[in-house]
Amino acid sequence: MRTPDVVVPARPRRWAAAAGLVAAAAFLGLAEFGALLLGGAGSPLVAVGSAVIDLAPPPAKDLMVALFGTGDKVALFVLMTAIVAVVSAGAGILERARPPFGALVFAIGGVLALFAVTTRSGSGSLDGAPTVLGVAAAVIVLRVLTGRLRRWEAAAAVPSAAPRPASTERRAFLVWGVTAAGLAVVVGTASRLGSSAMQAAAAARRAIRLPRAAAPAASVPAGASLGVAGITPYVTPNADFYRIDTALSVPSVDPATWQLRIHGAVDHEVVLTWDQLLALPLEEHYATLSCVSNEVGGDLIGTARWLGYPIRALLERAGPHAGADMVLSRSIDGFTAGTPLDVLQDKGTAAILAVGMNGEPLPAQHGFPVRMVVPGLYGYVSATKWVTELEVTRFADAQGYWTPRGWSERGPVKLESRVDTPRDGSTVEAGKQVAIAGVAWQPHVGVRGVQVRIGNGSWQDATLADSVSADTWRQWVFRWTPDAGSHRIQVRAISADGEVQTSVERPPAPNGASGWHTVTVRAS
Ligand SMILES: Nc1nc2c(c(=O)[nH]1)N[C@H]1C(S)=C(S)[C@@H](COP(=O)(O)O)O[C@H]1N2
Ligand SMILES: [Mo]
């Protein structure tokens, strides 16, 4: 038999203080998780620490350094933790005695943290989100736990009036408290470690000086750009380059520990480190990369100057076995792409293991430190980011990530064209010349013509910009003077092989959208 004193909360204020501490842990845990999703940005822990360092009067700083030496930052965190612990314990006690004032203490703390986060130099527009998430978690945990504590106290005080015995209420309080605390600590710690790793990778990226290309790309001729307002630029700036991947949080890969392993059906396994890769004679190529999910008229496509080493040469070292017909590339996060071996071995295809994008190391979200780029194939079968493995195999034996999910095993890019300007649904001036312009592409094949049709008129040749390489898109323009009224504009491309872009409309799945991009404008 249990004695009543076991189930009476001996010192309820202590339990309330503990609830406050768990709420604080929930705040930090969830805020750190939010910061991880933002790529390591917006951590209130880091922001408040930095704000304290910035705001501390010099004598206080000197004292910290004098007392703790180079351990001053650790000491600061210990001090901050102690303050947070005391305040949150107090908030717990307050919440039990006078709800919702304890929760209000957390809200006020959250506003202060929010101020620290959003006023940090270089803070982004979403940086406050982790703090808001953290405060919400803290308030919920505090309210739930103090509610549980109150039920426990009530059940112990007047057992006859309680729906459940005090021992049950006590267990419920403890289970909730321990679960919340455990989750907060695990999620928070894992997230903080993840964010630190991301920031370490970002620092490593900033420190990198890429070597010059042994074979640089010729500079883009002025004639590659038509200079029409509203047309897509020939080279897509890194910040505007579309991003598509399955990574919930961007993988952070330290180049110092990065390796590429070429294995499978090969004579010799090859392992390549970052330093070894950079020491090779690198080549530069302009190439247009597009996503199989791009709709007709969509913007999941971009062109960059890629710096890297031909995959062909690495495969030569490994010596693929006869009968192999596919290379399954694997990313550090498990994503895979199945690329035809013959495409990667072809001398005329600039399939590269890329380290640079438009003169910079690859941005983290575009695959830092190393990715693949294969002109002519959609990204899902060729452009593995954060690549760490090339397995030589057969289509009969292995599948890339998207193949069992309803996408074709092979993904050559379809001949396509797009009207960039005027925009669909826009109004132009009647009787005044308008530049209809856009881009057309079939990477690796090239584009030799573009035609435009107004309404049900005949197809008329557009003027093409200079071609830089068959691997990239080409700008085009068609000058037209509209009559008043509504007009349908359509575009189609003609490839260097003489193929005329099909009118057959297909959705992106399973192997790329097709059809003529059509926009309607009103002239008045
Ligand atoms: N590791 C990894 N690499 C990946 C993907 C991915 O999900 N994970 N997606 C692929 C797809 S579908 C495309 S279209 C391109 C997009 O590259 P980008 O984000 O640099 O534009 O990356 C490819 N490489
Ligand atoms: Mo894609």
XYZ file of C-alpha atoms and ligand atoms in Angstrom:
549
model
C 0.000 0.000 0.000
C 1.231 3.459 -0.904
C 1.349 5.993 1.855
C -0.311 9.302 0.983
C 2.911 11.305 1.459
C 4.419 9.566 -1.558
C 1.796 11.029 -3.853
C 1.471 14.469 -2.333
C 3.839 16.847 -4.137
C 6.055 17.504 -1.153
C 7.302 20.826 -2.487
C 5.034 21.810 -5.322
C 7.030 24.968 -6.018
C 10.045 22.832 -6.822
C 8.013 20.877 -9.332
C 6.725 24.110 -10.810
C 10.311 25.342 -11.108
C 11.212 22.093 -12.853
C 8.337 22.662 -15.295
C 9.846 26.082 -16.039
C 13.227 24.474 -16.736
C 11.673 21.928 -19.093
C 9.868 24.760 -20.894
C 13.206 26.543 -21.328
C 14.724 23.352 -22.743
C 11.787 23.124 -25.171
C 12.418 26.719 -26.211
C 16.094 26.099 -26.960
C 15.517 22.687 -28.541
C 12.869 23.816 -30.998
C 14.597 27.090 -31.780
C 17.781 25.207 -32.629
C 15.781 22.839 -34.807
C 14.279 25.814 -36.622
C 17.729 27.304 -37.077
C 18.932 24.033 -38.603
C 16.145 24.173 -41.177
C 17.288 27.690 -42.037
C 20.768 26.387 -42.736
C 22.230 27.310 -39.355
C 20.778 30.827 -39.244
C 18.563 32.428 -36.630
C 19.691 30.570 -33.525
C 18.560 32.664 -30.523
C 21.285 31.010 -28.438
C 23.992 32.304 -30.753
C 22.309 35.665 -31.336
C 21.745 36.426 -27.657
C 25.297 35.332 -26.831
C 26.658 37.610 -29.536
C 24.436 40.480 -28.430
C 25.695 40.107 -24.865
C 29.284 40.183 -26.111
C 28.558 43.279 -28.199
C 26.672 45.098 -25.451
C 28.865 44.172 -22.495
C 30.797 47.184 -21.181
C 34.565 46.833 -21.714
C 35.336 46.356 -17.993
C 32.976 43.370 -17.910
C 34.699 41.902 -20.953
C 38.105 42.467 -19.417
C 36.935 40.811 -16.238
C 35.653 37.772 -18.168
C 38.930 37.455 -20.046
C 40.951 37.966 -16.871
C 38.907 35.337 -15.035
C 38.510 32.761 -17.755
C 41.168 33.541 -20.357
C 40.432 31.892 -23.679
C 37.595 30.042 -21.977
C 35.707 33.341 -21.810
C 33.112 32.249 -24.380
C 32.418 28.991 -22.599
C 32.127 30.955 -19.360
C 29.675 33.330 -21.054
C 27.492 30.427 -22.114
C 27.608 28.945 -18.626
C 26.636 32.313 -17.172
C 23.815 32.761 -19.689
C 22.582 29.251 -19.026
C 22.527 29.962 -15.305
C 20.531 33.154 -15.831
C 18.086 31.432 -18.188
C 17.717 28.572 -15.690
C 16.959 30.891 -12.770
C 14.489 32.993 -14.754
C 12.684 29.968 -16.209
C 12.452 28.244 -12.851
C 10.956 31.454 -11.539
C 8.560 31.568 -14.481
C 7.443 28.039 -13.626
C 6.721 29.020 -10.018
C 4.887 32.128 -11.218
C 2.823 30.164 -13.719
C 1.662 27.791 -10.980
C 0.738 30.635 -8.640
C -0.580 33.201 -11.129
C -1.199 31.902 -14.610
C -0.527 33.109 -17.242
C 2.237 35.349 -15.875
C 4.832 32.569 -16.097
C 4.052 32.119 -19.769
C 4.293 35.886 -20.127
C 7.866 35.753 -18.813
C 8.717 33.377 -21.662
C 6.980 35.627 -24.156
C 9.017 38.611 -22.941
C 12.220 36.554 -23.121
C 11.212 35.583 -26.639
C 10.741 39.200 -27.681
C 14.222 40.059 -26.351
C 15.721 37.085 -28.191
C 13.823 38.083 -31.322
C 15.330 41.537 -31.043
C 18.830 40.020 -30.760
C 18.248 37.695 -33.705
C 16.774 40.209 -36.113
C 19.274 42.969 -35.395
C 22.300 40.767 -36.010
C 24.242 41.920 -39.002
C 23.456 39.835 -42.049
C 20.224 38.480 -40.612
C 17.680 37.255 -43.158
C 13.952 37.857 -43.221
C 13.139 34.412 -41.806
C 15.693 34.527 -39.000
C 13.086 35.299 -36.354
C 11.131 32.127 -37.126
C 13.175 29.750 -34.921
C 12.679 32.034 -31.903
C 8.932 32.255 -32.496
C 8.806 28.459 -32.813
C 10.806 28.121 -29.594
C 8.565 30.476 -27.608
C 5.451 28.656 -28.823
C 6.949 25.345 -27.679
C 7.982 26.778 -24.307
C 4.544 28.233 -23.596
C 2.763 25.021 -24.558
C 5.103 22.884 -22.441
C 4.797 25.258 -19.478
C 0.993 25.356 -19.644
C 0.662 21.594 -20.032
C 3.088 20.791 -17.203
C 1.687 23.284 -14.701
C -1.791 22.032 -15.578
C -0.647 18.485 -14.795
C 0.953 19.637 -11.565
C -2.273 21.349 -10.506
C -4.255 18.156 -11.096
C -1.740 16.196 -9.072
C -1.977 18.688 -6.212
C -5.776 18.691 -6.347
C -5.955 14.906 -6.346
C -3.629 14.756 -3.344
C -5.468 17.468 -1.429
C -9.012 16.117 -1.818
C -8.682 12.475 -2.975
C -12.441 11.881 -2.810
C -13.176 14.678 -5.328
C -10.450 13.711 -7.795
C -11.326 11.749 -10.941
C -8.017 9.909 -10.775
C -5.816 8.979 -7.793
C -2.909 11.268 -6.984
C -0.384 8.545 -7.866
C -1.771 8.452 -11.415
C -1.671 12.239 -11.715
C 1.874 12.243 -10.394
C 2.946 9.689 -12.956
C 1.285 11.673 -15.744
C 3.110 14.835 -14.672
C 6.450 13.035 -14.581
C 5.926 11.247 -17.909
C 5.027 14.502 -19.660
C 7.905 16.365 -18.060
C 10.564 13.744 -18.747
C 9.358 13.193 -22.322
C 9.345 16.909 -23.132
C 12.766 17.402 -21.547
C 14.247 14.380 -23.318
C 12.898 15.400 -26.705
C 14.073 18.964 -26.250
C 17.596 17.902 -25.310
C 17.947 15.363 -28.122
C 16.457 17.569 -30.845
C 18.285 20.667 -29.623
C 21.676 18.999 -29.338
C 21.429 17.259 -32.694
C 20.298 20.478 -34.352
C 23.053 22.566 -32.799
C 25.663 20.048 -33.966
C 24.100 20.079 -37.442
C 24.123 23.867 -37.590
C 27.753 23.989 -36.469
C 28.687 21.504 -39.181
C 26.871 23.649 -41.732
C 28.676 26.735 -40.612
C 32.003 24.898 -40.679
C 31.305 23.852 -44.275
C 30.331 27.425 -45.131
C 33.592 28.685 -43.630
C 35.559 26.059 -45.553
C 33.789 27.199 -48.719
C 34.674 30.843 -48.127
C 38.331 29.918 -47.638
C 38.587 28.093 -50.965
C 40.490 29.597 -53.883
C 39.667 27.522 -56.918
C 42.501 26.890 -59.337
C 42.380 28.418 -62.796
C 41.021 26.178 -65.489
C 43.706 24.470 -67.560
C 41.154 24.685 -70.356
C 39.108 27.841 -69.765
C 35.790 28.439 -71.482
C 35.953 31.035 -74.233
C 34.398 34.268 -73.023
C 30.758 34.687 -73.942
C 30.456 36.782 -77.115
C 28.395 39.949 -76.830
C 26.144 38.511 -79.519
C 24.931 35.788 -77.144
C 22.727 38.385 -75.469
C 20.091 40.272 -77.408
C 19.666 42.946 -74.773
C 15.872 42.744 -74.811
C 14.183 43.949 -71.625
C 12.568 41.046 -69.780
C 14.550 38.262 -71.483
C 16.334 35.648 -69.361
C 20.053 36.454 -69.127
C 22.317 34.029 -70.983
C 24.205 33.164 -67.791
C 22.046 32.632 -64.718
C 23.545 34.230 -61.594
C 24.100 31.646 -58.840
C 21.623 33.376 -56.542
C 18.877 33.026 -59.187
C 19.679 29.459 -60.233
C 16.744 27.133 -59.588
C 17.206 24.598 -56.836
C 15.621 21.162 -56.847
C 16.510 18.297 -54.542
C 15.134 15.937 -51.955
C 17.264 17.367 -49.127
C 15.152 18.737 -46.249
C 18.231 20.488 -44.932
C 21.176 21.206 -47.215
C 23.920 18.619 -46.627
C 27.126 20.149 -45.292
C 30.184 18.429 -46.629
C 33.676 19.330 -45.483
C 35.980 19.291 -48.534
C 38.833 18.182 -46.270
C 37.096 14.874 -45.667
C 35.264 14.623 -49.007
C 36.129 11.651 -51.186
C 34.780 10.248 -54.400
C 34.855 6.495 -54.696
C 34.508 4.915 -58.124
C 33.669 1.270 -57.735
C 31.418 -1.543 -58.926
C 32.092 -3.215 -62.248
C 35.582 -1.748 -62.674
C 39.105 -3.103 -62.926
C 40.483 -0.772 -60.264
C 38.610 1.027 -57.576
C 39.499 4.734 -57.669
C 39.380 7.053 -54.663
C 39.775 10.754 -55.240
C 40.210 13.414 -52.550
C 39.435 17.114 -52.823
C 43.107 18.075 -53.072
C 43.696 15.446 -55.743
C 40.700 16.685 -57.710
C 41.851 20.308 -57.581
C 45.332 19.300 -58.681
C 43.976 17.835 -61.929
C 43.825 19.951 -65.085
C 40.321 21.389 -64.776
C 38.099 22.422 -67.647
C 35.426 25.041 -67.862
C 32.194 24.592 -69.802
C 29.011 26.558 -70.180
C 26.054 24.226 -69.814
C 22.313 24.580 -69.395
C 20.843 22.414 -66.647
C 17.147 21.706 -66.496
C 14.748 19.776 -64.358
C 12.489 17.090 -65.756
C 9.704 18.634 -63.652
C 9.896 21.870 -65.615
C 6.503 22.632 -67.152
C 6.285 24.140 -70.629
C 7.045 27.807 -69.967
C 8.491 26.983 -66.519
C 11.649 28.306 -64.924
C 13.377 25.180 -63.565
C 16.275 25.748 -65.934
C 19.487 27.750 -65.844
C 22.859 28.162 -67.483
C 26.186 28.411 -65.680
C 29.905 28.253 -66.323
C 30.962 25.039 -64.661
C 34.537 24.291 -63.624
C 35.495 20.672 -63.183
C 37.176 17.542 -64.373
C 35.871 15.208 -67.069
C 34.195 12.142 -65.603
C 35.362 10.310 -68.717
C 38.997 10.527 -67.590
C 38.181 9.192 -64.126
C 36.234 6.288 -65.595
C 39.235 5.533 -67.815
C 41.369 5.134 -64.706
C 38.836 2.780 -63.148
C 38.351 0.673 -66.299
C 34.647 -0.237 -66.540
C 33.911 -3.881 -67.302
C 32.362 -4.900 -70.605
C 28.615 -5.239 -70.151
C 28.303 -2.301 -67.768
C 25.994 0.385 -69.158
C 25.156 2.689 -66.266
C 26.855 4.787 -63.628
C 24.876 5.119 -60.429
C 26.094 8.297 -58.766
C 25.311 8.663 -55.090
C 25.105 11.767 -52.953
C 26.151 11.996 -49.321
C 22.440 12.129 -48.458
C 21.617 8.924 -50.306
C 20.113 10.437 -53.482
C 21.112 8.513 -56.595
C 21.041 9.115 -60.335
C 21.517 6.532 -63.080
C 23.460 7.926 -66.041
C 24.227 5.988 -69.226
C 27.874 4.929 -69.120
C 28.373 5.685 -72.830
C 27.295 9.318 -72.326
C 29.867 9.716 -69.556
C 32.551 8.077 -71.687
C 31.760 10.039 -74.841
C 34.615 12.336 -75.888
C 32.152 14.812 -77.353
C 30.148 15.241 -74.149
C 31.413 17.615 -71.489
C 30.248 15.499 -68.531
C 32.142 16.881 -65.574
C 32.664 16.499 -61.892
C 32.103 20.166 -61.108
C 33.663 22.190 -58.278
C 32.967 25.699 -59.566
C 29.853 27.551 -60.699
C 30.220 30.927 -62.399
C 33.662 31.507 -60.923
C 32.811 30.523 -57.347
C 32.976 27.279 -55.413
C 29.605 25.538 -55.760
C 27.034 27.135 -53.460
C 25.974 24.723 -50.673
C 22.509 24.224 -52.160
C 23.989 23.475 -55.577
C 26.138 20.633 -54.301
C 29.233 21.961 -52.502
C 31.916 20.773 -52.752
C 31.408 18.525 -55.796
C 28.526 17.677 -58.139
C 27.999 16.218 -61.581
C 26.925 18.155 -64.662
C 26.060 16.292 -67.862
C 24.901 18.418 -70.812
C 21.847 16.965 -72.503
C 20.369 15.010 -69.593
C 17.799 16.170 -67.072
C 19.181 16.724 -63.581
C 17.441 13.723 -62.028
C 19.488 11.255 -64.112
C 22.798 13.092 -64.146
C 23.393 16.104 -61.933
C 24.031 14.538 -58.527
C 24.960 17.173 -55.969
C 27.185 16.460 -52.922
C 28.346 13.447 -54.912
C 30.537 10.907 -53.124
C 30.242 7.719 -55.161
C 30.143 6.509 -58.750
C 29.131 2.893 -59.041
C 29.618 1.336 -62.452
C 26.732 -1.046 -62.991
C 23.905 -1.958 -65.383
C 20.422 -0.536 -65.908
C 19.252 -4.121 -65.447
C 20.749 -4.226 -61.948
C 20.293 -0.781 -60.411
C 17.934 2.213 -60.433
C 18.336 5.897 -59.679
C 16.222 7.543 -56.968
C 13.367 8.711 -59.221
C 12.975 5.642 -61.427
C 10.938 3.506 -59.011
C 8.911 6.662 -58.280
C 7.393 6.852 -61.724
C 10.045 8.640 -63.802
C 11.819 7.198 -66.810
C 15.082 5.356 -66.504
C 16.607 7.626 -69.185
C 16.144 11.377 -69.301
C 17.486 13.162 -72.381
C 16.364 16.810 -72.380
C 13.556 17.535 -74.852
C 13.748 20.303 -77.446
C 11.918 23.273 -75.879
C 11.466 27.009 -76.130
C 9.932 29.661 -73.932
C 8.521 33.169 -74.299
C 10.007 35.370 -71.568
C 8.491 38.626 -72.733
C 5.769 39.852 -73.028
C 4.338 37.927 -70.093
C 1.161 35.927 -70.423
C -1.850 38.122 -69.660
C 0.033 41.389 -70.046
C -1.055 44.413 -72.050
C 1.019 45.996 -74.810
C 0.526 49.138 -76.839
C -1.366 48.663 -80.118
C 0.416 49.940 -83.206
C 3.777 50.031 -81.468
C 6.576 47.531 -82.018
C 6.938 44.887 -79.315
C 9.901 42.549 -78.847
C 8.671 38.999 -78.307
C 11.690 37.216 -76.908
C 12.849 34.254 -74.905
C 15.156 31.257 -74.877
C 15.241 27.907 -76.675
C 17.277 24.837 -75.800
C 18.192 21.276 -76.390
C 21.489 20.912 -74.553
C 24.148 18.856 -76.323
C 22.236 19.022 -79.623
C 21.860 22.781 -79.970
C 19.225 25.022 -81.507
C 19.390 26.274 -85.075
C 16.058 28.025 -85.442
C 13.124 29.494 -83.567
C 9.745 30.337 -85.028
C 6.880 32.400 -83.726
C 3.228 32.272 -84.640
C 0.678 34.969 -83.862
C -2.882 33.678 -83.622
C -3.499 31.256 -86.456
C -0.968 32.951 -88.730
C 1.999 31.244 -90.308
C 5.197 30.390 -88.468
C 7.752 33.157 -88.875
C 11.473 32.993 -88.202
C 12.735 34.718 -85.074
C 16.199 36.282 -84.908
C 18.627 34.168 -82.913
C 21.408 35.331 -80.641
C 24.865 33.913 -81.323
C 25.244 30.330 -80.225
C 27.895 29.887 -77.540
C 27.807 26.113 -77.520
C 25.367 23.361 -78.362
C 25.219 22.691 -74.600
C 23.464 25.934 -73.750
C 20.217 27.670 -74.490
C 19.950 30.385 -77.090
C 18.145 33.682 -76.864
C 15.726 34.668 -79.643
C 13.634 37.709 -80.509
C 10.755 38.405 -82.861
C 9.685 42.025 -83.405
C 6.013 42.509 -83.961
C 3.577 45.403 -84.208
C 0.186 44.339 -82.855
C -3.256 45.551 -83.869
C -5.670 46.308 -81.057
C -7.177 43.179 -79.544
C -6.202 39.934 -77.897
C -3.399 37.881 -79.454
C -2.129 34.376 -78.890
C 1.640 33.997 -79.290
C 3.295 30.601 -79.734
C 6.912 29.596 -80.092
C 8.682 26.477 -81.352
C 12.332 25.638 -81.763
C 14.210 23.742 -84.454
C 17.201 21.756 -83.278
C 20.601 21.664 -84.924
C 19.574 18.176 -86.066
C 16.570 19.622 -87.880
C 13.984 18.335 -85.400
C 10.982 20.637 -85.078
C 9.704 21.037 -81.528
C 6.590 18.941 -81.117
C 3.150 20.408 -80.504
C 2.180 17.302 -78.548
C 1.472 18.399 -75.001
C 2.849 16.132 -72.311
C 3.091 16.640 -68.558
C 6.533 16.476 -66.870
C 6.118 12.843 -65.764
C 7.564 10.469 -66.752
C 10.278 12.022 -68.944
C 9.759 15.760 -69.418
C 7.004 18.128 -70.550
C 6.481 18.949 -74.202
C 4.287 21.281 -76.255
C 4.453 24.849 -77.484
C 4.669 27.625 -74.955
C 1.668 29.845 -75.545
C 1.049 33.295 -74.096
C -1.856 35.622 -74.650
C -1.446 39.387 -74.634
C -3.857 42.236 -75.141
C -2.917 45.198 -77.317
C -4.739 48.454 -76.666
N 21.996 14.970 -54.011
C 21.042 15.330 -54.877
N 21.404 15.747 -56.108
C 20.468 16.122 -57.006
C 19.097 16.081 -56.670
C 18.742 15.626 -55.370
O 17.558 15.537 -55.001
N 19.742 15.283 -54.502
N 18.166 16.474 -57.590
C 18.541 16.458 -58.983
C 17.599 17.182 -59.818
S 16.071 16.479 -60.014
C 17.929 18.327 -60.468
S 16.863 19.001 -61.599
C 19.221 18.998 -60.231
C 19.005 20.441 -59.837
O 20.235 21.052 -59.572
P 20.237 22.511 -58.950
O 19.438 22.456 -57.681
O 21.660 22.873 -58.740
O 19.566 23.421 -59.965
O 19.954 18.375 -59.204
C 19.949 16.974 -59.239
N 20.862 16.522 -58.232
Mo 14.962 17.664 -61.483
